[in-house]
Amino acid sequence: MAFRTWGKPLSTVLGVSMLAGAGQLGVAYGFGIVRIAGDFTDATVNRWPAQLVWVGWCAALAAVVGAVVTERLVSADPVTGTTTGRLALAGAAALGATVVAPLCMQPARATQLNSVDPVWAMGICATLGAVVGAGAALAVLLRPPLGWNVAAVAGTVWFVALVSALPALAGTGPLPTVRLGVFEPGWLAADAAQGLATIVLPLVALLAGAASGALARRRGHPPLIAGATGAAGPVLVAFAYLTAGPGDSADRYQLAPYYGALLAVATGLLAATAAVLARWPLFARSASADPLADGPAGGVDPAAGVPAADLARAGGAPLPWPGRPPAHRPRDRRRRPARRPAGRGWGGGRRGGRGP
């Protein structure tokens, strides 16, 4: 009986998280966004931590997608509505997201590095990303508004990466690698792309945080939860960069987006908090624009305590107002049918009898 109860949700979350992790890597490999095998020494040494960031991000996002999608698919199952069930979903999602590790460790065997073992580095980053993704998945299951920000940030990050990689598909040269959260298409100068590396992620976090905070406030969620939504998505990106490291300080190829990811957490949190605490509506209506506003020009009849607009609609006669006795109504003089005596039947006799 226990296997029947837990078998369906756990098998579903394992399959969905594995599919999400493998699908992201397939897209990244196909568009040239991630290229693990190669020589990362000397001038290209900072390209290696950029690959590690993508590996940790794909694993973390796969865990979140697996848990959330499974919770929607088996929402009728009473197990998924409990805290224990959500913990089980998050753990199984992390287990399924670790499929990213072997898919990245195999091509890492052909990687050349000077300092660390590339195979173990890929496995550690993928595993840590899956664990962080399990924590984020549990938070999203317990507080759904956090998932809105994660979805907005994840969608924007992948959109920026695909837009940066698409122009290179039309050429004949090698596909350039793309950093996570950096807008760097082939037609953009290297200096301009490096300057945007610190700006793109905070800007994405700003817009996504303001949108998720305003939506959570509109849906009636507590201010603390609505304000915390701004940091949900940027935290996943920041953990991916923290796991990979800032790289060599001689080249800011990895250091610039590293600082941008850390700054995005604070930016998203401030944007969501501002959206929650802002006064709505932002612009108050003027008294002259409101025909029912109280005032000497068009407001209240001092004699009766009735708004002048109501007097105009009533043809000069004051409308009923709280504290004012209702107007006298003329009694209806139409004849009403006489009531039949309670103890008489239809035939004139007593109840149950017949008339003469």
XYZ file of C-alpha atoms in Angstrom:
356
model
C 0.000 0.000 0.000
C 2.837 2.392 0.819
C 4.449 1.707 -2.554
C 1.173 2.478 -4.311
C 0.893 5.736 -2.385
C 4.430 7.019 -2.994
C 5.279 5.206 -6.207
C 3.505 7.483 -8.665
C 4.682 10.916 -7.380
C 8.281 9.792 -6.777
C 8.643 8.116 -10.148
C 7.093 11.150 -11.833
C 9.420 13.633 -10.154
C 12.450 11.502 -11.002
C 11.481 11.359 -14.661
C 10.610 15.044 -14.974
C 13.788 16.271 -13.250
C 15.981 13.980 -15.325
C 14.257 15.142 -18.493
C 14.681 18.796 -17.480
C 18.382 18.388 -16.755
C 19.156 16.411 -19.903
C 17.038 18.751 -22.027
C 18.863 21.855 -20.818
C 22.242 20.285 -21.497
C 21.096 19.218 -24.952
C 20.108 22.781 -25.807
C 23.347 24.155 -24.343
C 25.495 21.680 -26.296
C 23.548 22.152 -29.517
C 23.779 25.946 -29.551
C 27.394 26.014 -28.398
C 26.548 27.714 -25.119
C 28.444 25.055 -23.150
C 31.589 23.413 -24.471
C 33.271 21.290 -21.814
C 35.883 19.389 -23.796
C 38.859 21.523 -24.790
C 41.998 23.257 -23.638
C 41.446 25.711 -20.765
C 44.959 26.837 -20.019
C 46.836 30.122 -20.148
C 44.638 32.753 -21.880
C 41.439 30.659 -21.765
C 41.715 29.597 -18.129
C 38.695 31.670 -17.090
C 36.477 29.974 -19.682
C 36.449 26.866 -17.510
C 34.582 28.324 -14.471
C 32.048 29.751 -16.924
C 31.265 26.173 -17.978
C 30.963 25.104 -14.340
C 28.388 27.848 -13.759
C 26.163 26.432 -16.486
C 26.443 22.923 -15.074
C 25.401 24.023 -11.576
C 22.583 26.155 -12.984
C 21.160 23.347 -15.134
C 21.142 20.944 -12.175
C 19.502 23.451 -9.810
C 16.823 24.458 -12.303
C 16.115 20.821 -13.173
C 15.360 20.055 -9.521
C 12.961 23.000 -9.253
C 11.191 22.133 -12.510
C 10.858 18.478 -11.555
C 9.309 19.185 -8.154
C 6.930 21.925 -9.312
C 5.716 20.121 -12.438
C 5.160 16.894 -10.509
C 3.220 18.724 -7.821
C 0.923 20.073 -10.535
C 0.534 16.729 -12.282
C -0.364 14.739 -9.149
C -2.126 17.524 -7.254
C -5.076 15.197 -6.641
C -2.826 12.846 -4.680
C -3.216 13.659 -0.948
C 0.431 12.748 -0.308
C 1.786 15.786 -2.192
C -0.229 18.207 -0.072
C 1.587 17.352 3.167
C 4.929 18.649 4.394
C 6.387 15.144 4.315
C 5.219 14.697 0.740
C 6.820 17.972 -0.339
C 10.083 17.006 1.322
C 9.993 13.708 -0.538
C 9.324 15.484 -3.837
C 12.231 17.882 -3.292
C 14.606 15.040 -2.398
C 13.578 12.938 -5.374
C 13.918 15.994 -7.633
C 17.483 16.485 -6.426
C 18.225 12.830 -7.120
C 16.851 13.107 -10.629
C 18.727 16.361 -11.299
C 22.053 14.657 -10.623
C 21.746 13.145 -14.102
C 23.575 16.321 -15.149
C 26.742 15.024 -13.445
C 27.458 11.955 -15.640
C 26.398 13.823 -18.770
C 29.069 16.439 -18.027
C 31.738 14.212 -16.519
C 32.062 12.115 -19.676
C 33.111 14.983 -22.016
C 35.243 16.462 -19.206
C 37.653 13.555 -19.587
C 39.008 15.275 -22.716
C 39.498 18.614 -20.920
C 42.950 19.971 -20.193
C 43.446 22.016 -17.034
C 46.438 23.092 -15.000
C 45.129 22.986 -11.428
C 42.073 20.747 -10.789
C 40.681 17.477 -12.064
C 37.947 18.461 -14.571
C 35.942 15.265 -14.082
C 35.602 15.686 -10.341
C 34.980 19.426 -10.701
C 32.028 18.739 -12.997
C 30.603 16.097 -10.673
C 30.891 18.331 -7.581
C 29.288 21.352 -9.259
C 26.402 19.272 -10.627
C 25.755 17.648 -7.248
C 25.864 20.945 -5.351
C 23.535 22.479 -7.915
C 21.044 19.647 -7.430
C 21.140 20.077 -3.640
C 20.595 23.831 -3.899
C 17.803 23.209 -6.382
C 16.122 20.840 -3.911
C 16.083 23.600 -1.284
C 14.667 26.054 -3.804
C 12.062 23.509 -4.906
C 10.908 22.983 -1.324
C 10.614 26.744 -0.822
C 8.559 27.075 -4.021
C 6.247 24.232 -2.997
C 5.641 25.810 0.401
C 5.401 29.384 -0.916
C 4.197 29.417 -4.548
C 4.886 33.173 -5.104
C 8.612 32.381 -5.002
C 8.163 30.248 -8.095
C 6.934 33.218 -10.106
C 10.275 34.960 -9.708
C 12.252 31.779 -10.403
C 10.300 31.258 -13.626
C 10.818 34.876 -14.724
C 14.563 34.860 -14.040
C 15.115 31.417 -15.571
C 13.163 32.276 -18.710
C 15.026 35.547 -19.172
C 18.442 33.961 -18.608
C 17.810 31.271 -21.201
C 16.357 33.826 -23.625
C 19.479 35.993 -23.339
C 21.706 32.956 -23.876
C 19.820 31.801 -26.979
C 19.766 35.300 -28.479
C 23.520 35.528 -27.905
C 24.185 32.149 -29.542
C 21.805 32.320 -32.514
C 23.846 34.709 -34.730
C 26.823 32.324 -34.655
C 24.733 29.483 -36.135
C 24.651 31.243 -39.508
C 28.456 31.365 -39.759
C 31.002 28.683 -40.495
C 33.442 29.242 -37.629
C 33.406 27.620 -34.181
C 30.488 28.440 -31.908
C 31.467 30.881 -29.153
C 30.716 30.071 -25.533
C 28.147 32.193 -23.694
C 28.297 33.099 -20.027
C 25.267 32.690 -17.804
C 23.259 35.900 -17.655
C 25.524 37.820 -20.077
C 24.374 39.296 -23.374
C 27.279 38.692 -25.772
C 26.246 37.975 -29.373
C 28.929 37.700 -32.029
C 28.173 41.097 -33.564
C 28.729 42.881 -30.222
C 32.222 44.113 -29.437
C 34.095 42.265 -26.709
C 34.550 45.412 -24.619
C 30.831 46.216 -24.795
C 29.892 42.670 -23.821
C 32.311 42.807 -20.914
C 30.770 46.084 -19.774
C 27.282 44.584 -19.889
C 28.375 41.518 -17.918
C 27.846 43.281 -14.591
C 24.596 45.015 -15.599
C 22.392 42.383 -17.227
C 21.744 40.177 -14.202
C 20.901 43.064 -11.794
C 18.575 44.532 -14.427
C 16.803 41.199 -14.878
C 16.486 40.816 -11.106
C 15.106 44.359 -10.823
C 12.316 43.813 -13.340
C 11.463 40.295 -12.175
C 11.480 41.326 -8.504
C 9.163 44.271 -9.083
C 6.759 42.130 -11.117
C 6.656 39.213 -8.661
C 6.344 41.489 -5.637
C 3.479 43.441 -7.179
C 1.712 40.250 -8.254
C 2.079 38.692 -4.816
C 0.696 41.839 -3.226
C -2.225 41.878 -5.623
C -3.018 38.242 -4.814
C -3.138 39.054 -1.089
C 0.011 37.248 0.094
C 1.750 38.429 3.291
C 4.198 41.332 2.812
C 7.135 39.247 4.056
C 6.547 36.559 1.425
C 5.843 39.098 -1.300
C 9.057 40.969 -0.532
C 11.137 37.787 -0.465
C 10.012 36.788 -3.958
C 12.547 39.167 -5.496
C 15.486 37.090 -4.267
C 14.240 33.612 -5.242
C 15.511 33.500 -8.815
C 18.730 35.521 -8.334
C 19.742 33.255 -5.433
C 19.916 30.254 -7.785
C 22.125 32.198 -10.199
C 24.325 33.451 -7.353
C 24.803 29.925 -5.974
C 25.873 28.701 -9.406
C 28.509 31.430 -9.593
C 29.625 30.879 -6.000
C 30.098 27.173 -6.672
C 32.234 27.796 -9.758
C 34.264 30.601 -8.203
C 35.341 34.045 -9.466
C 38.162 32.750 -11.648
C 41.504 34.432 -12.221
C 41.622 38.122 -11.317
C 43.919 38.895 -14.253
C 41.021 38.474 -16.665
C 37.578 39.758 -15.647
C 35.836 37.304 -17.977
C 34.417 35.391 -15.012
C 34.754 38.062 -12.331
C 32.386 40.589 -13.936
C 29.278 38.328 -14.075
C 30.278 36.892 -10.685
C 29.842 40.308 -9.072
C 26.737 40.921 -11.178
C 25.107 37.743 -9.826
C 25.784 38.767 -6.217
C 24.461 42.266 -6.861
C 21.330 40.814 -8.493
C 20.223 39.227 -5.198
C 20.131 42.594 -3.419
C 18.583 44.329 -6.442
C 15.745 41.837 -6.754
C 15.035 41.946 -3.033
C 14.883 45.742 -2.997
C 12.659 45.839 -6.091
C 10.142 43.383 -4.629
C 10.139 45.203 -1.277
C 9.530 48.530 -3.000
C 6.630 47.016 -4.973
C 5.098 45.698 -1.750
C 5.508 48.872 0.314
C 4.612 51.357 -2.430
C 1.366 53.225 -1.972
C -1.339 52.211 -4.440
C -2.605 54.104 -6.367
C 0.539 56.113 -6.870
C -1.398 59.268 -7.787
C -4.350 60.353 -5.640
C -7.460 61.677 -7.374
C -8.167 65.366 -7.033
C -11.291 66.566 -5.242
C -12.613 68.391 -8.320
C -12.523 65.204 -10.398
C -14.827 63.355 -7.990
C -18.445 64.487 -8.366
C -19.333 63.048 -4.951
C -16.416 64.625 -3.103
C -17.308 66.597 0.008
C -16.645 70.287 -0.330
C -18.269 73.701 -0.511
C -18.510 73.639 -4.335
C -20.346 70.457 -5.013
C -20.355 68.425 -1.898
C -22.948 68.461 0.872
C -26.229 70.165 1.466
C -25.699 71.837 4.867
C -29.378 71.728 5.697
C -30.057 68.078 5.094
C -26.578 66.596 5.171
C -27.062 65.137 1.684
C -24.539 65.412 -1.191
C -25.538 67.954 -3.780
C -25.087 65.417 -6.573
C -27.725 63.227 -4.976
C -30.056 66.219 -4.734
C -29.624 66.921 -8.426
C -30.388 63.344 -9.404
C -33.483 63.343 -7.210
C -34.857 66.535 -8.745
C -34.160 68.702 -5.717
C -35.683 66.363 -3.137
C -33.219 65.021 -0.569
C -32.490 61.328 -0.777
C -32.682 59.090 2.306
C -29.588 59.568 4.415
C -28.329 57.826 7.548
C -29.927 59.471 10.560
C -32.816 60.985 8.559
C -36.299 59.528 9.155
C -37.805 57.903 6.069
C -40.431 59.855 4.165
C -44.113 59.098 4.836
C -45.542 56.642 2.367
C -49.281 56.790 1.436
C -51.118 53.701 2.495
C -52.145 51.318 -0.227
C -55.944 51.579 -0.430
C -56.465 48.696 -2.788
C -58.735 46.019 -1.389
C -57.023 42.846 -0.398
C -58.756 39.444 -0.505
C -60.309 38.440 2.785
C -58.452 35.812 4.664
C -60.228 32.484 5.063
C -60.892 31.522 8.677
C -58.419 29.029 9.953
C -61.018 26.556 11.187
C -63.245 26.494 8.123
C -63.114 24.263 5.120
C -63.833 25.152 1.527
C -67.465 24.246 1.842
C -68.174 26.460 4.849
C -67.966 23.681 7.406
C -65.216 22.821 9.756
C -61.803 21.631 8.624
C -62.075 18.311 6.968
C -65.866 18.521 6.584
C -68.156 19.464 3.744
C -70.583 22.313 3.388
C -74.331 21.924 3.284
